Structures are given as structure tokens and as C-alpha cells.
mmCIF file of C-alpha atoms in Angstrom:
data_model
loop_
_atom_site.group_PDB
_atom_site.id
_atom_site.type_symbol
_atom_site.label_atom_id
_atom_site.label_comp_id
_atom_site.label_asym_id
_atom_site.label_seq_id
_atom_site.Cartn_x
_atom_site.Cartn_y
_atom_site.Cartn_z
ATOM 1 C CA MET O 624 6.574 18.215 5.758
ATOM 2 C CA PRO O 625 5.491 16.031 8.693
ATOM 3 C CA GLY O 626 5.027 12.374 7.783
ATOM 4 C CA ASP O 627 1.654 11.330 6.413
ATOM 5 C CA LYS O 628 -0.637 10.542 9.361
ATOM 6 C CA SER O 629 -2.640 7.865 7.551
ATOM 7 C CA LEU O 630 0.457 6.088 6.258
ATOM 8 C CA THR O 631 2.247 6.358 9.598
ATOM 9 C CA GLN O 632 -0.510 4.502 11.418
ATOM 10 C CA ARG O 633 -0.892 1.844 8.731
ATOM 11 C CA SER O 634 2.877 1.328 8.699
ATOM 12 C CA LEU O 635 2.986 0.849 12.467
ATOM 13 C CA ILE O 636 0.137 -1.669 12.445
ATOM 14 C CA LEU O 637 1.408 -3.722 9.490
ATOM 15 C CA ALA O 638 4.994 -3.715 10.799
ATOM 16 C CA SER O 639 3.664 -5.025 14.125
ATOM 17 C CA LEU O 640 1.830 -7.873 12.354
ATOM 18 C CA ALA O 641 4.722 -8.816 10.064
ATOM 19 C CA ASP O 642 7.099 -11.745 10.383
ATOM 20 C CA GLY O 643 10.524 -10.267 10.933
ATOM 21 C CA ARG O 644 12.062 -6.823 11.437
ATOM 22 C CA SER O 645 10.578 -3.806 9.669
ATOM 23 C CA ARG O 646 12.422 -0.580 8.941
ATOM 24 C CA LEU O 647 10.401 2.635 8.879
ATOM 25 C CA SER O 648 11.382 6.275 8.569
ATOM 26 C CA GLY O 649 9.579 9.556 8.061
ATOM 27 C CA LEU O 650 6.917 8.599 10.616
ATOM 28 C CA LEU O 651 4.746 11.406 11.919
ATOM 29 C CA TYR O 652 5.697 12.392 15.436
ATOM 30 C CA GLY O 653 2.323 13.527 16.708
ATOM 31 C CA GLY O 654 -0.529 12.738 19.050
ATOM 32 C CA ASP O 655 -2.400 10.240 16.866
ATOM 33 C CA SER O 656 0.749 8.310 15.945
ATOM 34 C CA ALA O 657 1.861 8.152 19.569
ATOM 35 C CA SER O 658 -1.559 6.825 20.598
ATOM 36 C CA THR O 659 -1.480 4.045 18.010
ATOM 37 C CA ALA O 660 2.107 3.140 18.932
ATOM 38 C CA GLY O 661 1.173 3.004 22.609
ATOM 39 C CA ALA O 662 -1.754 0.681 21.915
ATOM 40 C CA LEU O 663 0.488 -1.669 19.927
ATOM 41 C CA ARG O 664 2.998 -1.758 22.786
ATOM 42 C CA ALA O 665 0.174 -2.695 25.176
ATOM 43 C CA LEU O 666 -0.656 -5.594 22.819
ATOM 44 C CA GLY O 667 2.855 -7.013 23.146
ATOM 45 C CA VAL O 668 4.728 -5.358 20.268
ATOM 46 C CA LYS O 669 8.270 -4.212 21.077
ATOM 47 C CA LEU O 670 8.126 -0.755 19.609
ATOM 48 C CA GLY O 671 10.430 2.057 20.655
ATOM 49 C CA GLU O 672 9.560 5.712 20.967
ATOM 50 C CA LEU O 673 8.794 7.400 17.662
ATOM 51 C CA PRO O 674 11.717 9.616 16.565
ATOM 52 C CA VAL O 675 10.996 13.330 16.667
ATOM 53 C CA ASP O 676 13.054 13.898 13.506
ATOM 54 C CA GLY O 677 11.550 11.098 11.399
ATOM 55 C CA SER O 678 14.734 9.034 11.509
ATOM 56 C CA GLU O 679 14.765 5.247 11.153
ATOM 57 C CA ILE O 680 12.962 3.006 13.572
ATOM 58 C CA PHE O 681 12.996 -0.811 13.630
ATOM 59 C CA ILE O 682 10.023 -2.911 14.711
ATOM 60 C CA ASP O 683 10.123 -6.651 15.376
ATOM 61 C CA GLY O 684 6.741 -7.918 14.241
ATOM 62 C CA VAL O 685 4.813 -10.512 16.251
ATOM 63 C CA GLY O 686 3.120 -12.133 13.233
ATOM 64 C CA LEU O 687 -0.539 -12.262 12.301
ATOM 65 C CA SER O 688 -1.451 -14.295 15.394
ATOM 66 C CA GLY O 689 1.025 -12.753 17.825
ATOM 67 C CA LEU O 690 -0.894 -9.943 19.508
ATOM 68 C CA ARG O 691 -1.501 -10.505 23.226
ATOM 69 C CA ASP O 692 -4.217 -9.533 25.714
ATOM 70 C CA SER O 693 -3.702 -6.075 27.181
ATOM 71 C CA THR O 694 -3.924 -5.608 30.933
ATOM 72 C CA SER O 695 -4.907 -1.984 30.400
ATOM 73 C CA LYS O 696 -7.345 -0.176 28.140
ATOM 74 C CA LEU O 697 -6.034 0.778 24.715
ATOM 75 C CA ASP O 698 -6.283 4.570 24.802
ATOM 76 C CA LEU O 699 -6.257 5.858 21.230
ATOM 77 C CA GLY O 700 -6.543 9.479 22.305
ATOM 78 C CA ASN O 701 -8.063 11.454 19.423
ATOM 79 C CA SER O 702 -7.212 8.961 16.685
ATOM 80 C CA GLY O 703 -10.214 7.778 14.696
ATOM 81 C CA THR O 704 -7.943 6.057 12.179
ATOM 82 C CA GLY O 705 -5.940 4.241 14.839
ATOM 83 C CA SER O 706 -9.001 3.072 16.771
ATOM 84 C CA ARG O 707 -10.954 1.805 13.758
ATOM 85 C CA LEU O 708 -8.014 0.078 12.100
ATOM 86 C CA LEU O 709 -6.999 -1.580 15.359
ATOM 87 C CA LEU O 710 -10.553 -2.826 15.907
ATOM 88 C CA GLY O 711 -10.190 -4.576 12.561
ATOM 89 C CA ALA O 712 -6.822 -6.113 13.406
ATOM 90 C CA LEU O 713 -8.079 -7.203 16.841
ATOM 91 C CA ALA O 714 -11.231 -8.780 15.416
ATOM 92 C CA GLY O 715 -9.157 -11.548 13.812
ATOM 93 C CA SER O 716 -6.781 -11.965 16.756
ATOM 94 C CA GLU O 717 -7.427 -14.244 19.701
ATOM 95 C CA VAL O 718 -7.189 -11.260 22.012
ATOM 96 C CA ILE O 719 -9.446 -9.538 24.512
ATOM 97 C CA ALA O 720 -8.939 -5.767 24.639
ATOM 98 C CA THR O 721 -10.893 -2.616 25.425
ATOM 99 C CA VAL O 722 -10.472 0.293 23.031
ATOM 100 C CA THR O 723 -11.179 3.817 24.262
ATOM 101 C CA GLY O 724 -10.085 7.395 23.647
ATOM 102 C CA ASP O 725 -10.569 11.002 24.657
ATOM 103 C CA ASP O 726 -13.948 12.706 24.903
ATOM 104 C CA SER O 727 -13.893 13.656 21.225
ATOM 105 C CA LEU O 728 -13.118 10.137 20.016
ATOM 106 C CA CYS O 729 -15.675 8.624 22.386
ATOM 107 C CA SER O 730 -18.362 10.780 20.754
ATOM 108 C CA ARG O 731 -17.701 9.415 17.248
ATOM 109 C CA PRO O 732 -19.750 6.572 15.698
ATOM 110 C CA MET O 733 -18.214 3.098 15.721
ATOM 111 C CA THR O 734 -21.092 0.852 14.607
ATOM 112 C CA ARG O 735 -20.084 1.379 10.986
ATOM 113 C CA VAL O 736 -16.892 -0.576 11.748
ATOM 114 C CA ILE O 737 -18.157 -2.996 14.356
ATOM 115 C CA GLU O 738 -21.199 -4.183 12.397
ATOM 116 C CA PRO O 739 -19.222 -5.826 9.538
ATOM 117 C CA LEU O 740 -16.626 -7.178 11.980
ATOM 118 C CA SER O 741 -19.422 -8.746 14.053
ATOM 119 C CA HIS O 742 -20.764 -10.439 10.917
ATOM 120 C CA MET O 743 -17.327 -12.029 10.565
ATOM 121 C CA GLY O 744 -17.589 -13.563 14.043
ATOM 122 C CA ALA O 745 -15.793 -11.158 16.386
ATOM 123 C CA ASP O 746 -17.580 -10.256 19.606
ATOM 124 C CA PHE O 747 -17.969 -6.670 20.812
ATOM 125 C CA GLU O 748 -19.381 -5.292 24.053
ATOM 126 C CA TRP O 749 -20.236 -1.609 24.363
ATOM 127 C CA ARG O 750 -19.037 -0.313 27.732
ATOM 128 C CA ASN O 751 -20.795 3.050 27.859
ATOM 129 C CA GLY O 752 -23.588 3.239 25.303
ATOM 130 C CA THR O 753 -24.162 1.749 21.872
ATOM 131 C CA ASP O 754 -22.154 3.073 18.915
ATOM 132 C CA ARG O 755 -19.530 4.810 21.050
ATOM 133 C CA LEU O 756 -16.209 3.917 22.610
ATOM 134 C CA PRO O 757 -15.166 2.381 24.896
ATOM 135 C CA VAL O 758 -15.820 -1.073 23.492
ATOM 136 C CA THR O 759 -14.370 -4.441 24.425
ATOM 137 C CA VAL O 760 -13.430 -6.730 21.549
ATOM 138 C CA ARG O 761 -13.046 -10.489 21.847
ATOM 139 C CA GLY O 762 -11.352 -11.522 18.660
ATOM 140 C CA THR O 763 -11.428 -14.942 17.080
ATOM 141 C CA ARG O 764 -9.489 -16.824 14.421
ATOM 142 C CA PRO O 765 -10.485 -17.890 11.881
ATOM 143 C CA LEU O 766 -13.126 -15.330 11.049
ATOM 144 C CA ALA O 767 -15.955 -15.957 8.594
ATOM 145 C CA ASP O 768 -15.643 -14.733 5.012
ATOM 146 C CA LEU O 769 -17.447 -11.477 4.303
ATOM 147 C CA GLU O 770 -18.942 -9.620 1.356
ATOM 148 C CA TRP O 771 -19.855 -6.125 2.534
ATOM 149 C CA THR O 772 -21.385 -3.035 0.941
ATOM 150 C CA ASN O 773 -20.563 0.354 2.446
ATOM 151 C CA ALA O 774 -23.280 2.971 2.077
ATOM 152 C CA VAL O 775 -20.593 5.685 2.260
ATOM 153 C CA ALA O 776 -17.096 5.505 0.791
ATOM 154 C CA SER O 777 -14.904 5.158 3.896
ATOM 155 C CA ALA O 778 -11.244 4.176 3.862
ATOM 156 C CA GLN O 779 -11.352 3.526 7.609
ATOM 157 C CA VAL O 780 -14.219 1.016 7.415
ATOM 158 C CA LYS O 781 -12.739 -0.674 4.345
ATOM 159 C CA SER O 782 -9.314 -0.872 5.995
ATOM 160 C CA ALA O 783 -10.730 -2.331 9.200
ATOM 161 C CA ILE O 784 -12.408 -5.104 7.195
ATOM 162 C CA LEU O 785 -9.219 -5.813 5.233
ATOM 163 C CA LEU O 786 -7.161 -6.010 8.436
ATOM 164 C CA ALA O 787 -9.730 -8.327 10.005
ATOM 165 C CA GLY O 788 -9.519 -10.557 6.942
ATOM 166 C CA LEU O 789 -5.734 -10.494 7.258
ATOM 167 C CA THR O 790 -5.481 -11.425 10.947
ATOM 168 C CA GLY O 791 -8.578 -13.652 10.853
ATOM 169 C CA GLY O 792 -7.650 -15.589 7.704
ATOM 170 C CA ALA O 793 -10.907 -14.641 5.978
ATOM 171 C CA SER O 794 -11.789 -13.744 2.409
ATOM 172 C CA VAL O 795 -13.243 -10.220 2.316
ATOM 173 C CA THR O 796 -14.872 -8.144 -0.402
ATOM 174 C CA VAL O 797 -15.927 -4.526 0.126
ATOM 175 C CA THR O 798 -18.058 -2.532 -2.306
ATOM 176 C CA GLU O 799 -18.341 1.256 -1.986
ATOM 177 C CA PRO O 800 -20.349 3.826 -3.940
ATOM 178 C CA ARG O 801 -17.033 5.328 -5.123
ATOM 179 C CA GLN O 802 -13.351 4.742 -4.535
ATOM 180 C CA SER O 803 -11.979 5.861 -1.171
ATOM 181 C CA ARG O 804 -8.322 6.252 -0.244
ATOM 182 C CA ASP O 805 -6.333 3.169 -1.183
ATOM 183 C CA HIS O 806 -3.335 3.373 1.163
ATOM 184 C CA THR O 807 -4.187 0.085 2.874
ATOM 185 C CA GLU O 808 -4.579 -1.774 -0.421
ATOM 186 C CA ARG O 809 -1.221 -0.501 -1.668
ATOM 187 C CA MET O 810 0.581 -1.361 1.559
ATOM 188 C CA LEU O 811 -0.973 -4.817 1.835
ATOM 189 C CA ASN O 812 0.113 -5.627 -1.707
ATOM 190 C CA GLY O 813 3.590 -4.436 -0.771
ATOM 191 C CA VAL O 814 3.909 -6.973 2.063
ATOM 192 C CA GLY O 815 2.568 -9.972 0.160
ATOM 193 C CA ALA O 816 -1.199 -9.835 0.637
ATOM 194 C CA GLN O 817 -2.936 -9.821 -2.729
ATOM 195 C CA VAL O 818 -5.633 -7.146 -2.811
ATOM 196 C CA GLU O 819 -7.529 -6.448 -6.012
ATOM 197 C CA GLN O 820 -9.668 -3.410 -6.766
ATOM 198 C CA HIS O 821 -11.790 -2.452 -9.728
ATOM 199 C CA GLU O 822 -14.832 -0.488 -10.790
ATOM 200 C CA VAL O 823 -18.214 -2.255 -10.665
ATOM 201 C CA ALA O 824 -21.716 -1.282 -11.768
ATOM 202 C CA ASP O 825 -22.684 0.095 -8.362
ATOM 203 C CA GLY O 826 -19.372 1.663 -7.407
ATOM 204 C CA TRP O 827 -15.918 0.408 -6.495
ATOM 205 C CA CYS O 828 -14.926 -3.072 -5.298
ATOM 206 C CA VAL O 829 -11.911 -4.107 -3.199
ATOM 207 C CA ALA O 830 -11.239 -7.781 -2.504
ATOM 208 C CA MET O 831 -8.723 -9.911 -0.624
ATOM 209 C CA THR O 832 -9.951 -13.409 -1.411
ATOM 210 C CA ASN O 833 -6.840 -15.376 -0.481
ATOM 211 C CA PRO O 834 -5.411 -13.919 2.742
ATOM 212 C CA PRO O 835 -1.798 -14.954 3.432
ATOM 213 C CA ASP O 836 -0.598 -16.871 6.481
ATOM 214 C CA ARG O 837 2.130 -14.285 7.014
ATOM 215 C CA ILE O 838 3.192 -10.888 5.708
ATOM 216 C CA GLU O 839 6.660 -9.616 4.903
ATOM 217 C CA PRO O 840 8.381 -6.932 6.987
ATOM 218 C CA VAL O 841 7.701 -3.337 5.967
ATOM 219 C CA ASP O 842 10.571 -1.310 4.498
ATOM 220 C CA PHE O 843 9.030 2.093 3.942
ATOM 221 C CA VAL O 844 9.833 5.801 3.958
ATOM 222 C CA VAL O 845 6.635 7.634 4.875
ATOM 223 C CA PRO O 846 6.205 10.637 2.551
ATOM 224 C CA GLY O 847 5.115 14.074 3.696
ATOM 225 C CA ASP O 848 1.415 14.463 4.453
ATOM 226 C CA ILE O 849 -0.467 16.165 1.614
ATOM 227 C CA SER O 850 -3.276 17.032 4.049
ATOM 228 C CA SER O 851 -0.753 19.022 6.114
ATOM 229 C CA ALA O 852 0.842 20.493 2.998
ATOM 230 C CA ALA O 853 -2.578 21.752 1.910
ATOM 231 C CA PHE O 854 -2.573 24.370 4.676
ATOM 232 C CA LEU O 855 0.723 25.854 3.497
ATOM 233 C CA LEU O 856 -0.492 25.873 -0.094
ATOM 234 C CA ALA O 857 -3.650 27.653 1.046
ATOM 235 C CA LEU O 858 -1.585 30.276 2.869
ATOM 236 C CA ALA O 859 0.309 30.954 -0.345
ATOM 237 C CA VAL O 860 -2.729 31.259 -2.624
ATOM 238 C CA LEU O 861 -4.339 33.648 -0.137
ATOM 239 C CA GLY O 862 -1.307 35.908 -0.425
ATOM 240 C CA GLY O 863 -0.107 35.257 3.109
ATOM 241 C CA THR O 864 3.458 34.662 1.907
ATOM 242 C CA PRO O 865 5.759 37.045 -0.004
ATOM 243 C CA GLY O 866 5.800 34.795 -3.075
ATOM 244 C CA LEU O 867 5.712 31.190 -4.221
ATOM 245 C CA VAL O 868 5.681 28.313 -1.760
ATOM 246 C CA THR O 869 7.029 24.861 -2.585
ATOM 247 C CA VAL O 870 6.372 21.829 -0.416
ATOM 248 C CA GLU O 871 8.714 18.937 -1.077
ATOM 249 C CA SER O 872 8.598 15.134 -0.741
ATOM 250 C CA VAL O 873 4.815 15.053 -0.366
ATOM 251 C CA GLY O 874 2.688 11.979 -1.031
ATOM 252 C CA LEU O 875 0.762 12.324 -4.291
ATOM 253 C CA ASN O 876 -1.475 9.286 -4.101
ATOM 254 C CA PRO O 877 -4.227 9.930 -6.686
ATOM 255 C CA THR O 878 -6.910 8.987 -4.143
ATOM 256 C CA ARG O 879 -5.642 11.792 -1.879
ATOM 257 C CA SER O 880 -4.752 14.655 -4.228
ATOM 258 C CA ALA O 881 -8.138 16.081 -5.270
ATOM 259 C CA PHE O 882 -7.398 19.210 -3.223
ATOM 260 C CA LEU O 883 -4.940 20.196 -5.958
ATOM 261 C CA ASP O 884 -7.709 19.920 -8.543
ATOM 262 C CA VAL O 885 -9.946 22.132 -6.428
ATOM 263 C CA LEU O 886 -7.171 24.719 -6.054
ATOM 264 C CA SER O 887 -6.781 24.764 -9.837
ATOM 265 C CA ARG O 888 -10.521 25.278 -10.346
ATOM 266 C CA MET O 889 -10.402 28.155 -7.883
ATOM 267 C CA GLY O 890 -7.840 29.828 -10.140
ATOM 268 C CA ALA O 891 -4.494 28.793 -8.685
ATOM 269 C CA GLU O 892 -1.588 27.808 -10.887
ATOM 270 C CA VAL O 893 -0.509 24.509 -9.337
ATOM 271 C CA SER O 894 2.846 23.069 -10.398
ATOM 272 C CA VAL O 895 3.469 19.402 -9.518
ATOM 273 C CA GLU O 896 6.771 17.609 -10.036
ATOM 274 C CA ILE O 897 7.129 13.895 -9.346
ATOM 275 C CA GLU O 898 10.364 13.287 -7.447
ATOM 276 C CA ASN O 899 10.343 9.533 -6.976
ATOM 277 C CA THR O 900 8.228 6.697 -5.650
ATOM 278 C CA LEU O 901 8.751 5.635 -2.039
ATOM 279 C CA GLY O 902 7.512 2.068 -2.023
ATOM 280 C CA PRO O 903 3.906 1.966 -3.216
ATOM 281 C CA GLU O 904 3.250 5.710 -2.927
ATOM 282 C CA PRO O 905 4.112 8.390 -5.546
ATOM 283 C CA VAL O 906 5.980 11.367 -4.087
ATOM 284 C CA GLY O 907 6.716 14.834 -5.424
ATOM 285 C CA SER O 908 6.780 18.584 -4.861
ATOM 286 C CA ILE O 909 3.978 21.133 -5.213
ATOM 287 C CA THR O 910 4.396 24.855 -5.913
ATOM 288 C CA VAL O 911 1.723 27.572 -5.766
ATOM 289 C CA GLY O 912 1.601 31.335 -5.407
ATOM 290 C CA PRO O 913 -0.835 34.181 -4.642
ATOM 291 C CA THR O 914 -4.130 33.897 -6.523
ATOM 292 C CA GLU O 915 -7.406 35.749 -6.888
ATOM 293 C CA LEU O 916 -9.704 32.909 -5.920
ATOM 294 C CA GLN O 917 -13.047 32.028 -7.471
ATOM 295 C CA GLY O 918 -15.832 30.149 -5.712
ATOM 296 C CA VAL O 919 -16.053 26.465 -6.587
ATOM 297 C CA GLU O 920 -18.458 23.544 -6.275
ATOM 298 C CA VAL O 921 -17.315 20.288 -4.695
ATOM 299 C CA GLY O 922 -19.638 17.290 -4.936
ATOM 300 C CA ALA O 923 -19.919 13.696 -3.769
ATOM 301 C CA LEU O 924 -17.630 12.252 -6.450
ATOM 302 C CA GLU O 925 -14.642 14.235 -5.153
ATOM 303 C CA VAL O 926 -15.344 14.097 -1.437
ATOM 304 C CA PRO O 927 -13.551 10.796 -0.617
ATOM 305 C CA GLN O 928 -10.346 12.126 -2.201
ATOM 306 C CA LEU O 929 -10.240 15.351 -0.131
ATOM 307 C CA ILE O 930 -12.346 14.618 2.943
ATOM 308 C CA ASP O 931 -9.684 15.979 5.333
ATOM 309 C CA GLU O 932 -9.134 19.125 3.243
ATOM 310 C CA LEU O 933 -12.789 20.170 3.041
ATOM 311 C CA PRO O 934 -12.626 22.492 6.087
ATOM 312 C CA LEU O 935 -9.736 24.221 4.341
ATOM 313 C CA VAL O 936 -11.717 24.478 1.089
ATOM 314 C CA ALA O 937 -14.477 26.154 3.096
ATOM 315 C CA ALA O 938 -11.940 28.559 4.594
ATOM 316 C CA LEU O 939 -10.623 29.426 1.127
ATOM 317 C CA GLY O 940 -14.198 29.971 -0.003
ATOM 318 C CA ALA O 941 -14.487 32.731 2.592
ATOM 319 C CA LYS O 942 -11.964 34.801 0.608
ATOM 320 C CA ALA O 943 -13.004 33.749 -2.912
ATOM 321 C CA ARG O 944 -15.229 35.688 -5.286
ATOM 322 C CA GLY O 945 -18.728 34.250 -5.406
ATOM 323 C CA VAL O 946 -20.069 31.228 -3.559
ATOM 324 C CA THR O 947 -18.303 27.982 -2.698
ATOM 325 C CA VAL O 948 -20.610 24.980 -2.285
ATOM 326 C CA ILE O 949 -19.681 21.610 -0.747
ATOM 327 C CA THR O 950 -22.212 18.750 -0.917
ATOM 328 C CA GLY O 951 -22.171 14.968 -0.539
ATOM 329 C CA ALA O 952 -19.939 15.342 2.509
ATOM 330 C CA GLU O 953 -22.091 14.009 5.354
ATOM 331 C CA GLU O 954 -19.022 12.018 6.457
ATOM 332 C CA LEU O 955 -17.662 15.311 7.823
ATOM 333 C CA ARG O 956 -20.121 15.025 10.692
ATOM 334 C CA ALA O 957 -18.313 11.892 11.951
ATOM 335 C CA LYS O 958 -14.808 13.346 12.178
ATOM 336 C CA GLU O 959 -12.981 14.744 15.223
ATOM 337 C CA SER O 960 -15.847 17.201 15.379
ATOM 338 C CA ASP O 961 -18.963 17.751 13.342
ATOM 339 C CA ARG O 962 -16.928 19.665 10.794
ATOM 340 C CA ILE O 963 -19.938 20.947 8.893
ATOM 341 C CA SER O 964 -21.461 22.732 11.870
ATOM 342 C CA ALA O 965 -18.020 23.715 13.196
ATOM 343 C CA MET O 966 -17.079 25.472 9.961
ATOM 344 C CA VAL O 967 -20.470 27.153 9.524
ATOM 345 C CA ASP O 968 -20.616 28.431 13.109
ATOM 346 C CA ASN O 969 -17.009 29.656 13.093
ATOM 347 C CA LEU O 970 -17.236 31.280 9.664
ATOM 348 C CA ARG O 971 -20.296 33.197 10.813
ATOM 349 C CA ALA O 972 -18.423 34.183 13.974
ATOM 350 C CA VAL O 973 -15.744 35.967 11.916
ATOM 351 C CA GLY O 974 -18.155 37.710 9.570
ATOM 352 C CA VAL O 975 -18.688 35.255 6.704
ATOM 353 C CA GLN O 976 -22.128 34.319 5.389
ATOM 354 C CA ALA O 977 -22.398 30.522 5.481
ATOM 355 C CA GLU O 978 -25.327 28.145 5.097
ATOM 356 C CA GLU O 979 -25.443 24.650 6.575
ATOM 357 C CA TYR O 980 -26.807 21.645 4.654
ATOM 358 C CA HIS O 981 -27.307 18.131 5.972
ATOM 359 C CA ASP O 982 -24.405 16.985 3.760
ATOM 360 C CA GLY O 983 -22.295 20.110 3.398
ATOM 361 C CA LEU O 984 -22.273 23.886 3.376
ATOM 362 C CA ALA O 985 -22.228 27.001 1.208
ATOM 363 C CA ILE O 986 -19.871 29.927 1.797
ATOM 364 C CA GLU O 987 -20.205 33.398 0.311
ATOM 365 C CA GLY O 988 -16.804 34.997 -0.137
ATOM 366 C CA THR O 989 -16.076 38.436 1.232
ATOM 367 C CA GLU O 990 -13.402 41.075 0.755
ATOM 368 C CA GLU O 991 -13.958 42.407 4.278
ATOM 369 C CA PRO O 992 -11.408 41.586 7.019
ATOM 370 C CA LEU O 993 -12.326 38.530 9.067
ATOM 371 C CA THR O 994 -12.376 39.224 12.795
ATOM 372 C CA GLY O 995 -13.643 37.351 15.816
ATOM 373 C CA ALA O 996 -13.112 34.304 17.999
ATOM 374 C CA VAL O 997 -13.491 30.687 16.885
ATOM 375 C CA GLU O 998 -13.751 27.356 18.697
ATOM 376 C CA SER O 999 -11.567 24.507 17.476
ATOM 377 C CA ARG O 1000 -13.876 21.912 19.103
ATOM 378 C CA GLU O 1001 -10.797 19.758 19.808
ATOM 379 C CA ASP O 1002 -10.295 19.363 16.044
ATOM 380 C CA HIS O 1003 -6.874 20.011 14.542
ATOM 381 C CA ARG O 1004 -8.222 20.656 11.033
ATOM 382 C CA ILE O 1005 -10.614 23.342 12.276
ATOM 383 C CA ALA O 1006 -7.895 25.092 14.273
ATOM 384 C CA MET O 1007 -5.449 25.048 11.363
ATOM 385 C CA ALA O 1008 -8.002 26.191 8.768
ATOM 386 C CA PHE O 1009 -8.732 29.313 10.789
ATOM 387 C CA GLY O 1010 -5.050 29.649 11.594
ATOM 388 C CA ILE O 1011 -4.407 30.103 7.881
ATOM 389 C CA LEU O 1012 -7.125 32.750 7.586
ATOM 390 C CA SER O 1013 -5.787 34.503 10.677
ATOM 391 C CA SER O 1014 -2.280 34.668 9.164
ATOM 392 C CA VAL O 1015 -3.448 36.760 6.204
ATOM 393 C CA ASN O 1016 -3.600 40.531 6.746
ATOM 394 C CA PRO O 1017 -5.771 42.289 7.775
ATOM 395 C CA ASN O 1018 -7.716 39.369 9.297
ATOM 396 C CA ASN O 1019 -7.681 39.092 13.089
ATOM 397 C CA ILE O 1020 -9.001 35.742 14.360
ATOM 398 C CA ASP O 1021 -8.569 34.332 17.864
ATOM 399 C CA ILE O 1022 -8.422 30.507 18.087
ATOM 400 C CA ASP O 1023 -9.250 28.956 21.436
ATOM 401 C CA ASP O 1024 -6.859 25.963 21.293
ATOM 402 C CA GLU O 1025 -3.851 26.202 19.002
ATOM 403 C CA ARG O 1026 -2.105 23.209 20.597
ATOM 404 C CA ILE O 1027 -4.543 20.759 18.998
ATOM 405 C CA ALA O 1028 -2.637 21.212 15.707
ATOM 406 C CA ASP O 1029 0.088 18.944 17.119
ATOM 407 C CA VAL O 1030 -2.190 15.965 16.463
ATOM 408 C CA SER O 1031 -1.174 15.997 12.796
ATOM 409 C CA PHE O 1032 1.311 18.848 12.328
ATOM 410 C CA PRO O 1033 3.766 19.403 15.189
ATOM 411 C CA GLY O 1034 5.346 22.835 14.827
ATOM 412 C CA PHE O 1035 2.556 24.091 12.565
ATOM 413 C CA TRP O 1036 2.444 27.601 13.987
ATOM 414 C CA SER O 1037 6.208 28.150 13.744
ATOM 415 C CA VAL O 1038 6.194 26.945 10.130
ATOM 416 C CA ILE O 1039 3.401 29.403 9.327
ATOM 417 C CA GLU O 1040 5.338 32.196 11.034
ATOM 418 C CA ASP O 1041 8.426 31.382 8.938
ATOM 419 C CA LEU O 1042 6.463 31.330 5.688
ATOM 420 C CA VAL O 1043 4.705 34.604 6.433
ATOM 421 C CA GLY O 1044 8.151 36.031 7.111
ATOM 422 C CA GLY O 1045 9.466 34.980 3.722
ATOM 423 C CA VAL O 1046 10.807 31.411 3.848
ATOM 424 C CA GLY O 1047 9.434 29.795 0.675
ATOM 425 C CA ARG O 1048 10.149 26.076 1.070
ATOM 426 C CA ALA O 1049 8.811 23.544 3.534
#
């Protein structure tokens, strides 16, 4: 599987801020990773081209105070993760930089990140309208300590605050209504920054109260991306492959694996085998086969653990018996596209009855072939979700922009073609 996109970008950022030489392998070679790497180079980090084959790369970190002013804008392309995490790292650096991106990224909300960072003492100037990129950040060190409550569980906001505390030497505490992905916490603990997390009365609390003066180099093998693997698993349960499909060396972080629970509730027999642990992240293989799917309900408690897989859950719902309902997922409206409206409009376009809610959607499954044209809206997850449906006979779906899948899964379409043709391992 391609390297995990979230872990790739966190690895690149932390390796750049470390003291000494980091060794990374398994990095995702894709659009978002390349954008983050390019921004780090512009900030003075000596970082070579990302290997196409996931082979080893070495990065000489500049230290927590070593980033430098960029003479050009930091173009993060389509990467929401890269832009928001870098805003956090820059907030605690004595650097002036302008962060921007493509049209899709520049339409996504940024106040949710910038507001807590501003409370810490960093200065931000909107360049083309409030709440949207581009924005110029004037970082400062030290930053003020911060106790922050997120209204929505968001790993990106939480991670930005933690990175600001790291580079800005500030104590930070973040409380969320429920636990979001904990990749940043795990990786920070792995390089010598003590991050604690625990359940509290009003949700989940993460704290870094004693930020270190330096972090150790990163020695990490990035596991395969479970969000990418989910599409191949979906193809198998829909009967698009001749038999079982096994995806190997996939990250099985418990804050990322709720999609497997949903598959099980829909009727799939999901076999998981832990292979080993690569640094702080559990890794294993997943095997599934063709299944007669049942509609399922997904609510707010699960959403943070499968936020990127929800478009795929909706696609599976289109071919499940009964109704699939997703609620508590208003965060989907702030992704690469408004994924709620994108899924509803596109499902209707191929003959599926779907209802839109302010925080989710309902999909009535059908046994009829799905036919029609869909718009990816510059969103890789939307394109791939309908790509899976299109690969199952007798569906016939035309997708306007297949290339957008390269953002997270280079070679996606050829892998799907191989699996449909009978290759059962990925």
C-alpha cells in the first residue's frame, strides 16, 4: 500500500525540526507529500526529492528554532493537513511566511487553526478574505501557554497547537468532545516530547505541559495507509474481485481503524493479523471477501476515527440492503470538498436515493445498476469512492477527473484493474 499520508507529513515536519539526521522510509509519494516537502525546503530544510518507491531518505533537521524566512509563498497545493500543521510549526518560529494553496485549499476554513495560535501570540494577516488562505504568519518565540477547547474533534487543529507549543516553547492543553486521531501525540512522544492524553468529564484531553528544547531525530518506517487500503477492501466486499483480498503492512492505529468495525457491522468477515509495530504505530494485514451488505448507522462517536472513509461508507451504502445513515459528520463539509453535498449529488446522479442532512446523509441501497456521470470536485476521496462503484459490474459510472487520486494513492487505477483481474494481494 502507499505510505500513510497523515504519517508521511508529520514525519517530514518533525524530522525537519529535529536535532540531527533522521531516517525515513515508506513515505507516500503523492501530491500532498510533495507540497509539504516543498514548503519545508523553502523554509531552509535540506530535503531531497521523495523516493517514488518508498526507499530510505535522510533529512538533516534544523532544530526547533532553525526554520528561515521564505522568499516565496509556501504553496501547499491541496494539502489541508500540511497547511494546518505548518501554520502551527510556524507560529512558534521567528519566521515570516505566506501559506497558500490551490483553489480547493483556499476555499477551506482556517480560522479554526489560526484562532488558538493567535491566542498564543503569533500574528496572522489574511491576504484575500478572512478565514481563507493565503495568510501571512509572523511567528514568535516564546509563545504564551494555552488551554484550548475544540468544539469539534479535529486532529489537524490539535496537532497545529501541539506543534506551536513545541516550536514556541509553550505549555499547551487541548480538550475535545471525543478523541481524534493521535498520530501526532505518538510521534512527539517518540522523539522526546512528553505528551499525555486521557479521558475527562467533557471529552478527551491532550497536554504537553513541559515542551522540550530539542527533539531527537526520527527513525521511522511509515506504514501503509489504511484510508487507501479501505478502497481495496470495499472493492472486495462489493464482489468486484474474484475472491479474497489481503492488504499487507497497513497501519492499524486504533484511532484510525473504525472503518473495519463498520465493515463488520455491514456483514463483512474482516480478518486482521498484527504483523509488527513500526515505531509508535501498530501494523498488520487485513483480509476481506465478497459480502451481502446491510445498511448501517454511523454516529458522532465514530466519526473522528473514520472521517476520511465516510465517503466510501456512503458508497457502500448504495449497494447495501436497507438504509445507511451517517450523522455527526459536519466536519466533512470542511474537507477537500463539501463531501456531504458531493456524495449526495453524485449518488443521485447515478440513480441512488440519498438525503442530505446538515451533519451527514442517508443512503437507500439499490440492486439496480448504477449509471451516470459524477464530479470529483477536485477531491481524491470522492473520485476513488465512485471509482470503486464503477469497477463493479454492471455499474457504469463516468468520473470527470481520475488523476486527482494521485494526491493520496498514486497508481490507484492500475491497482484496481489488477485486483478486478484476479490479483488478490496489495
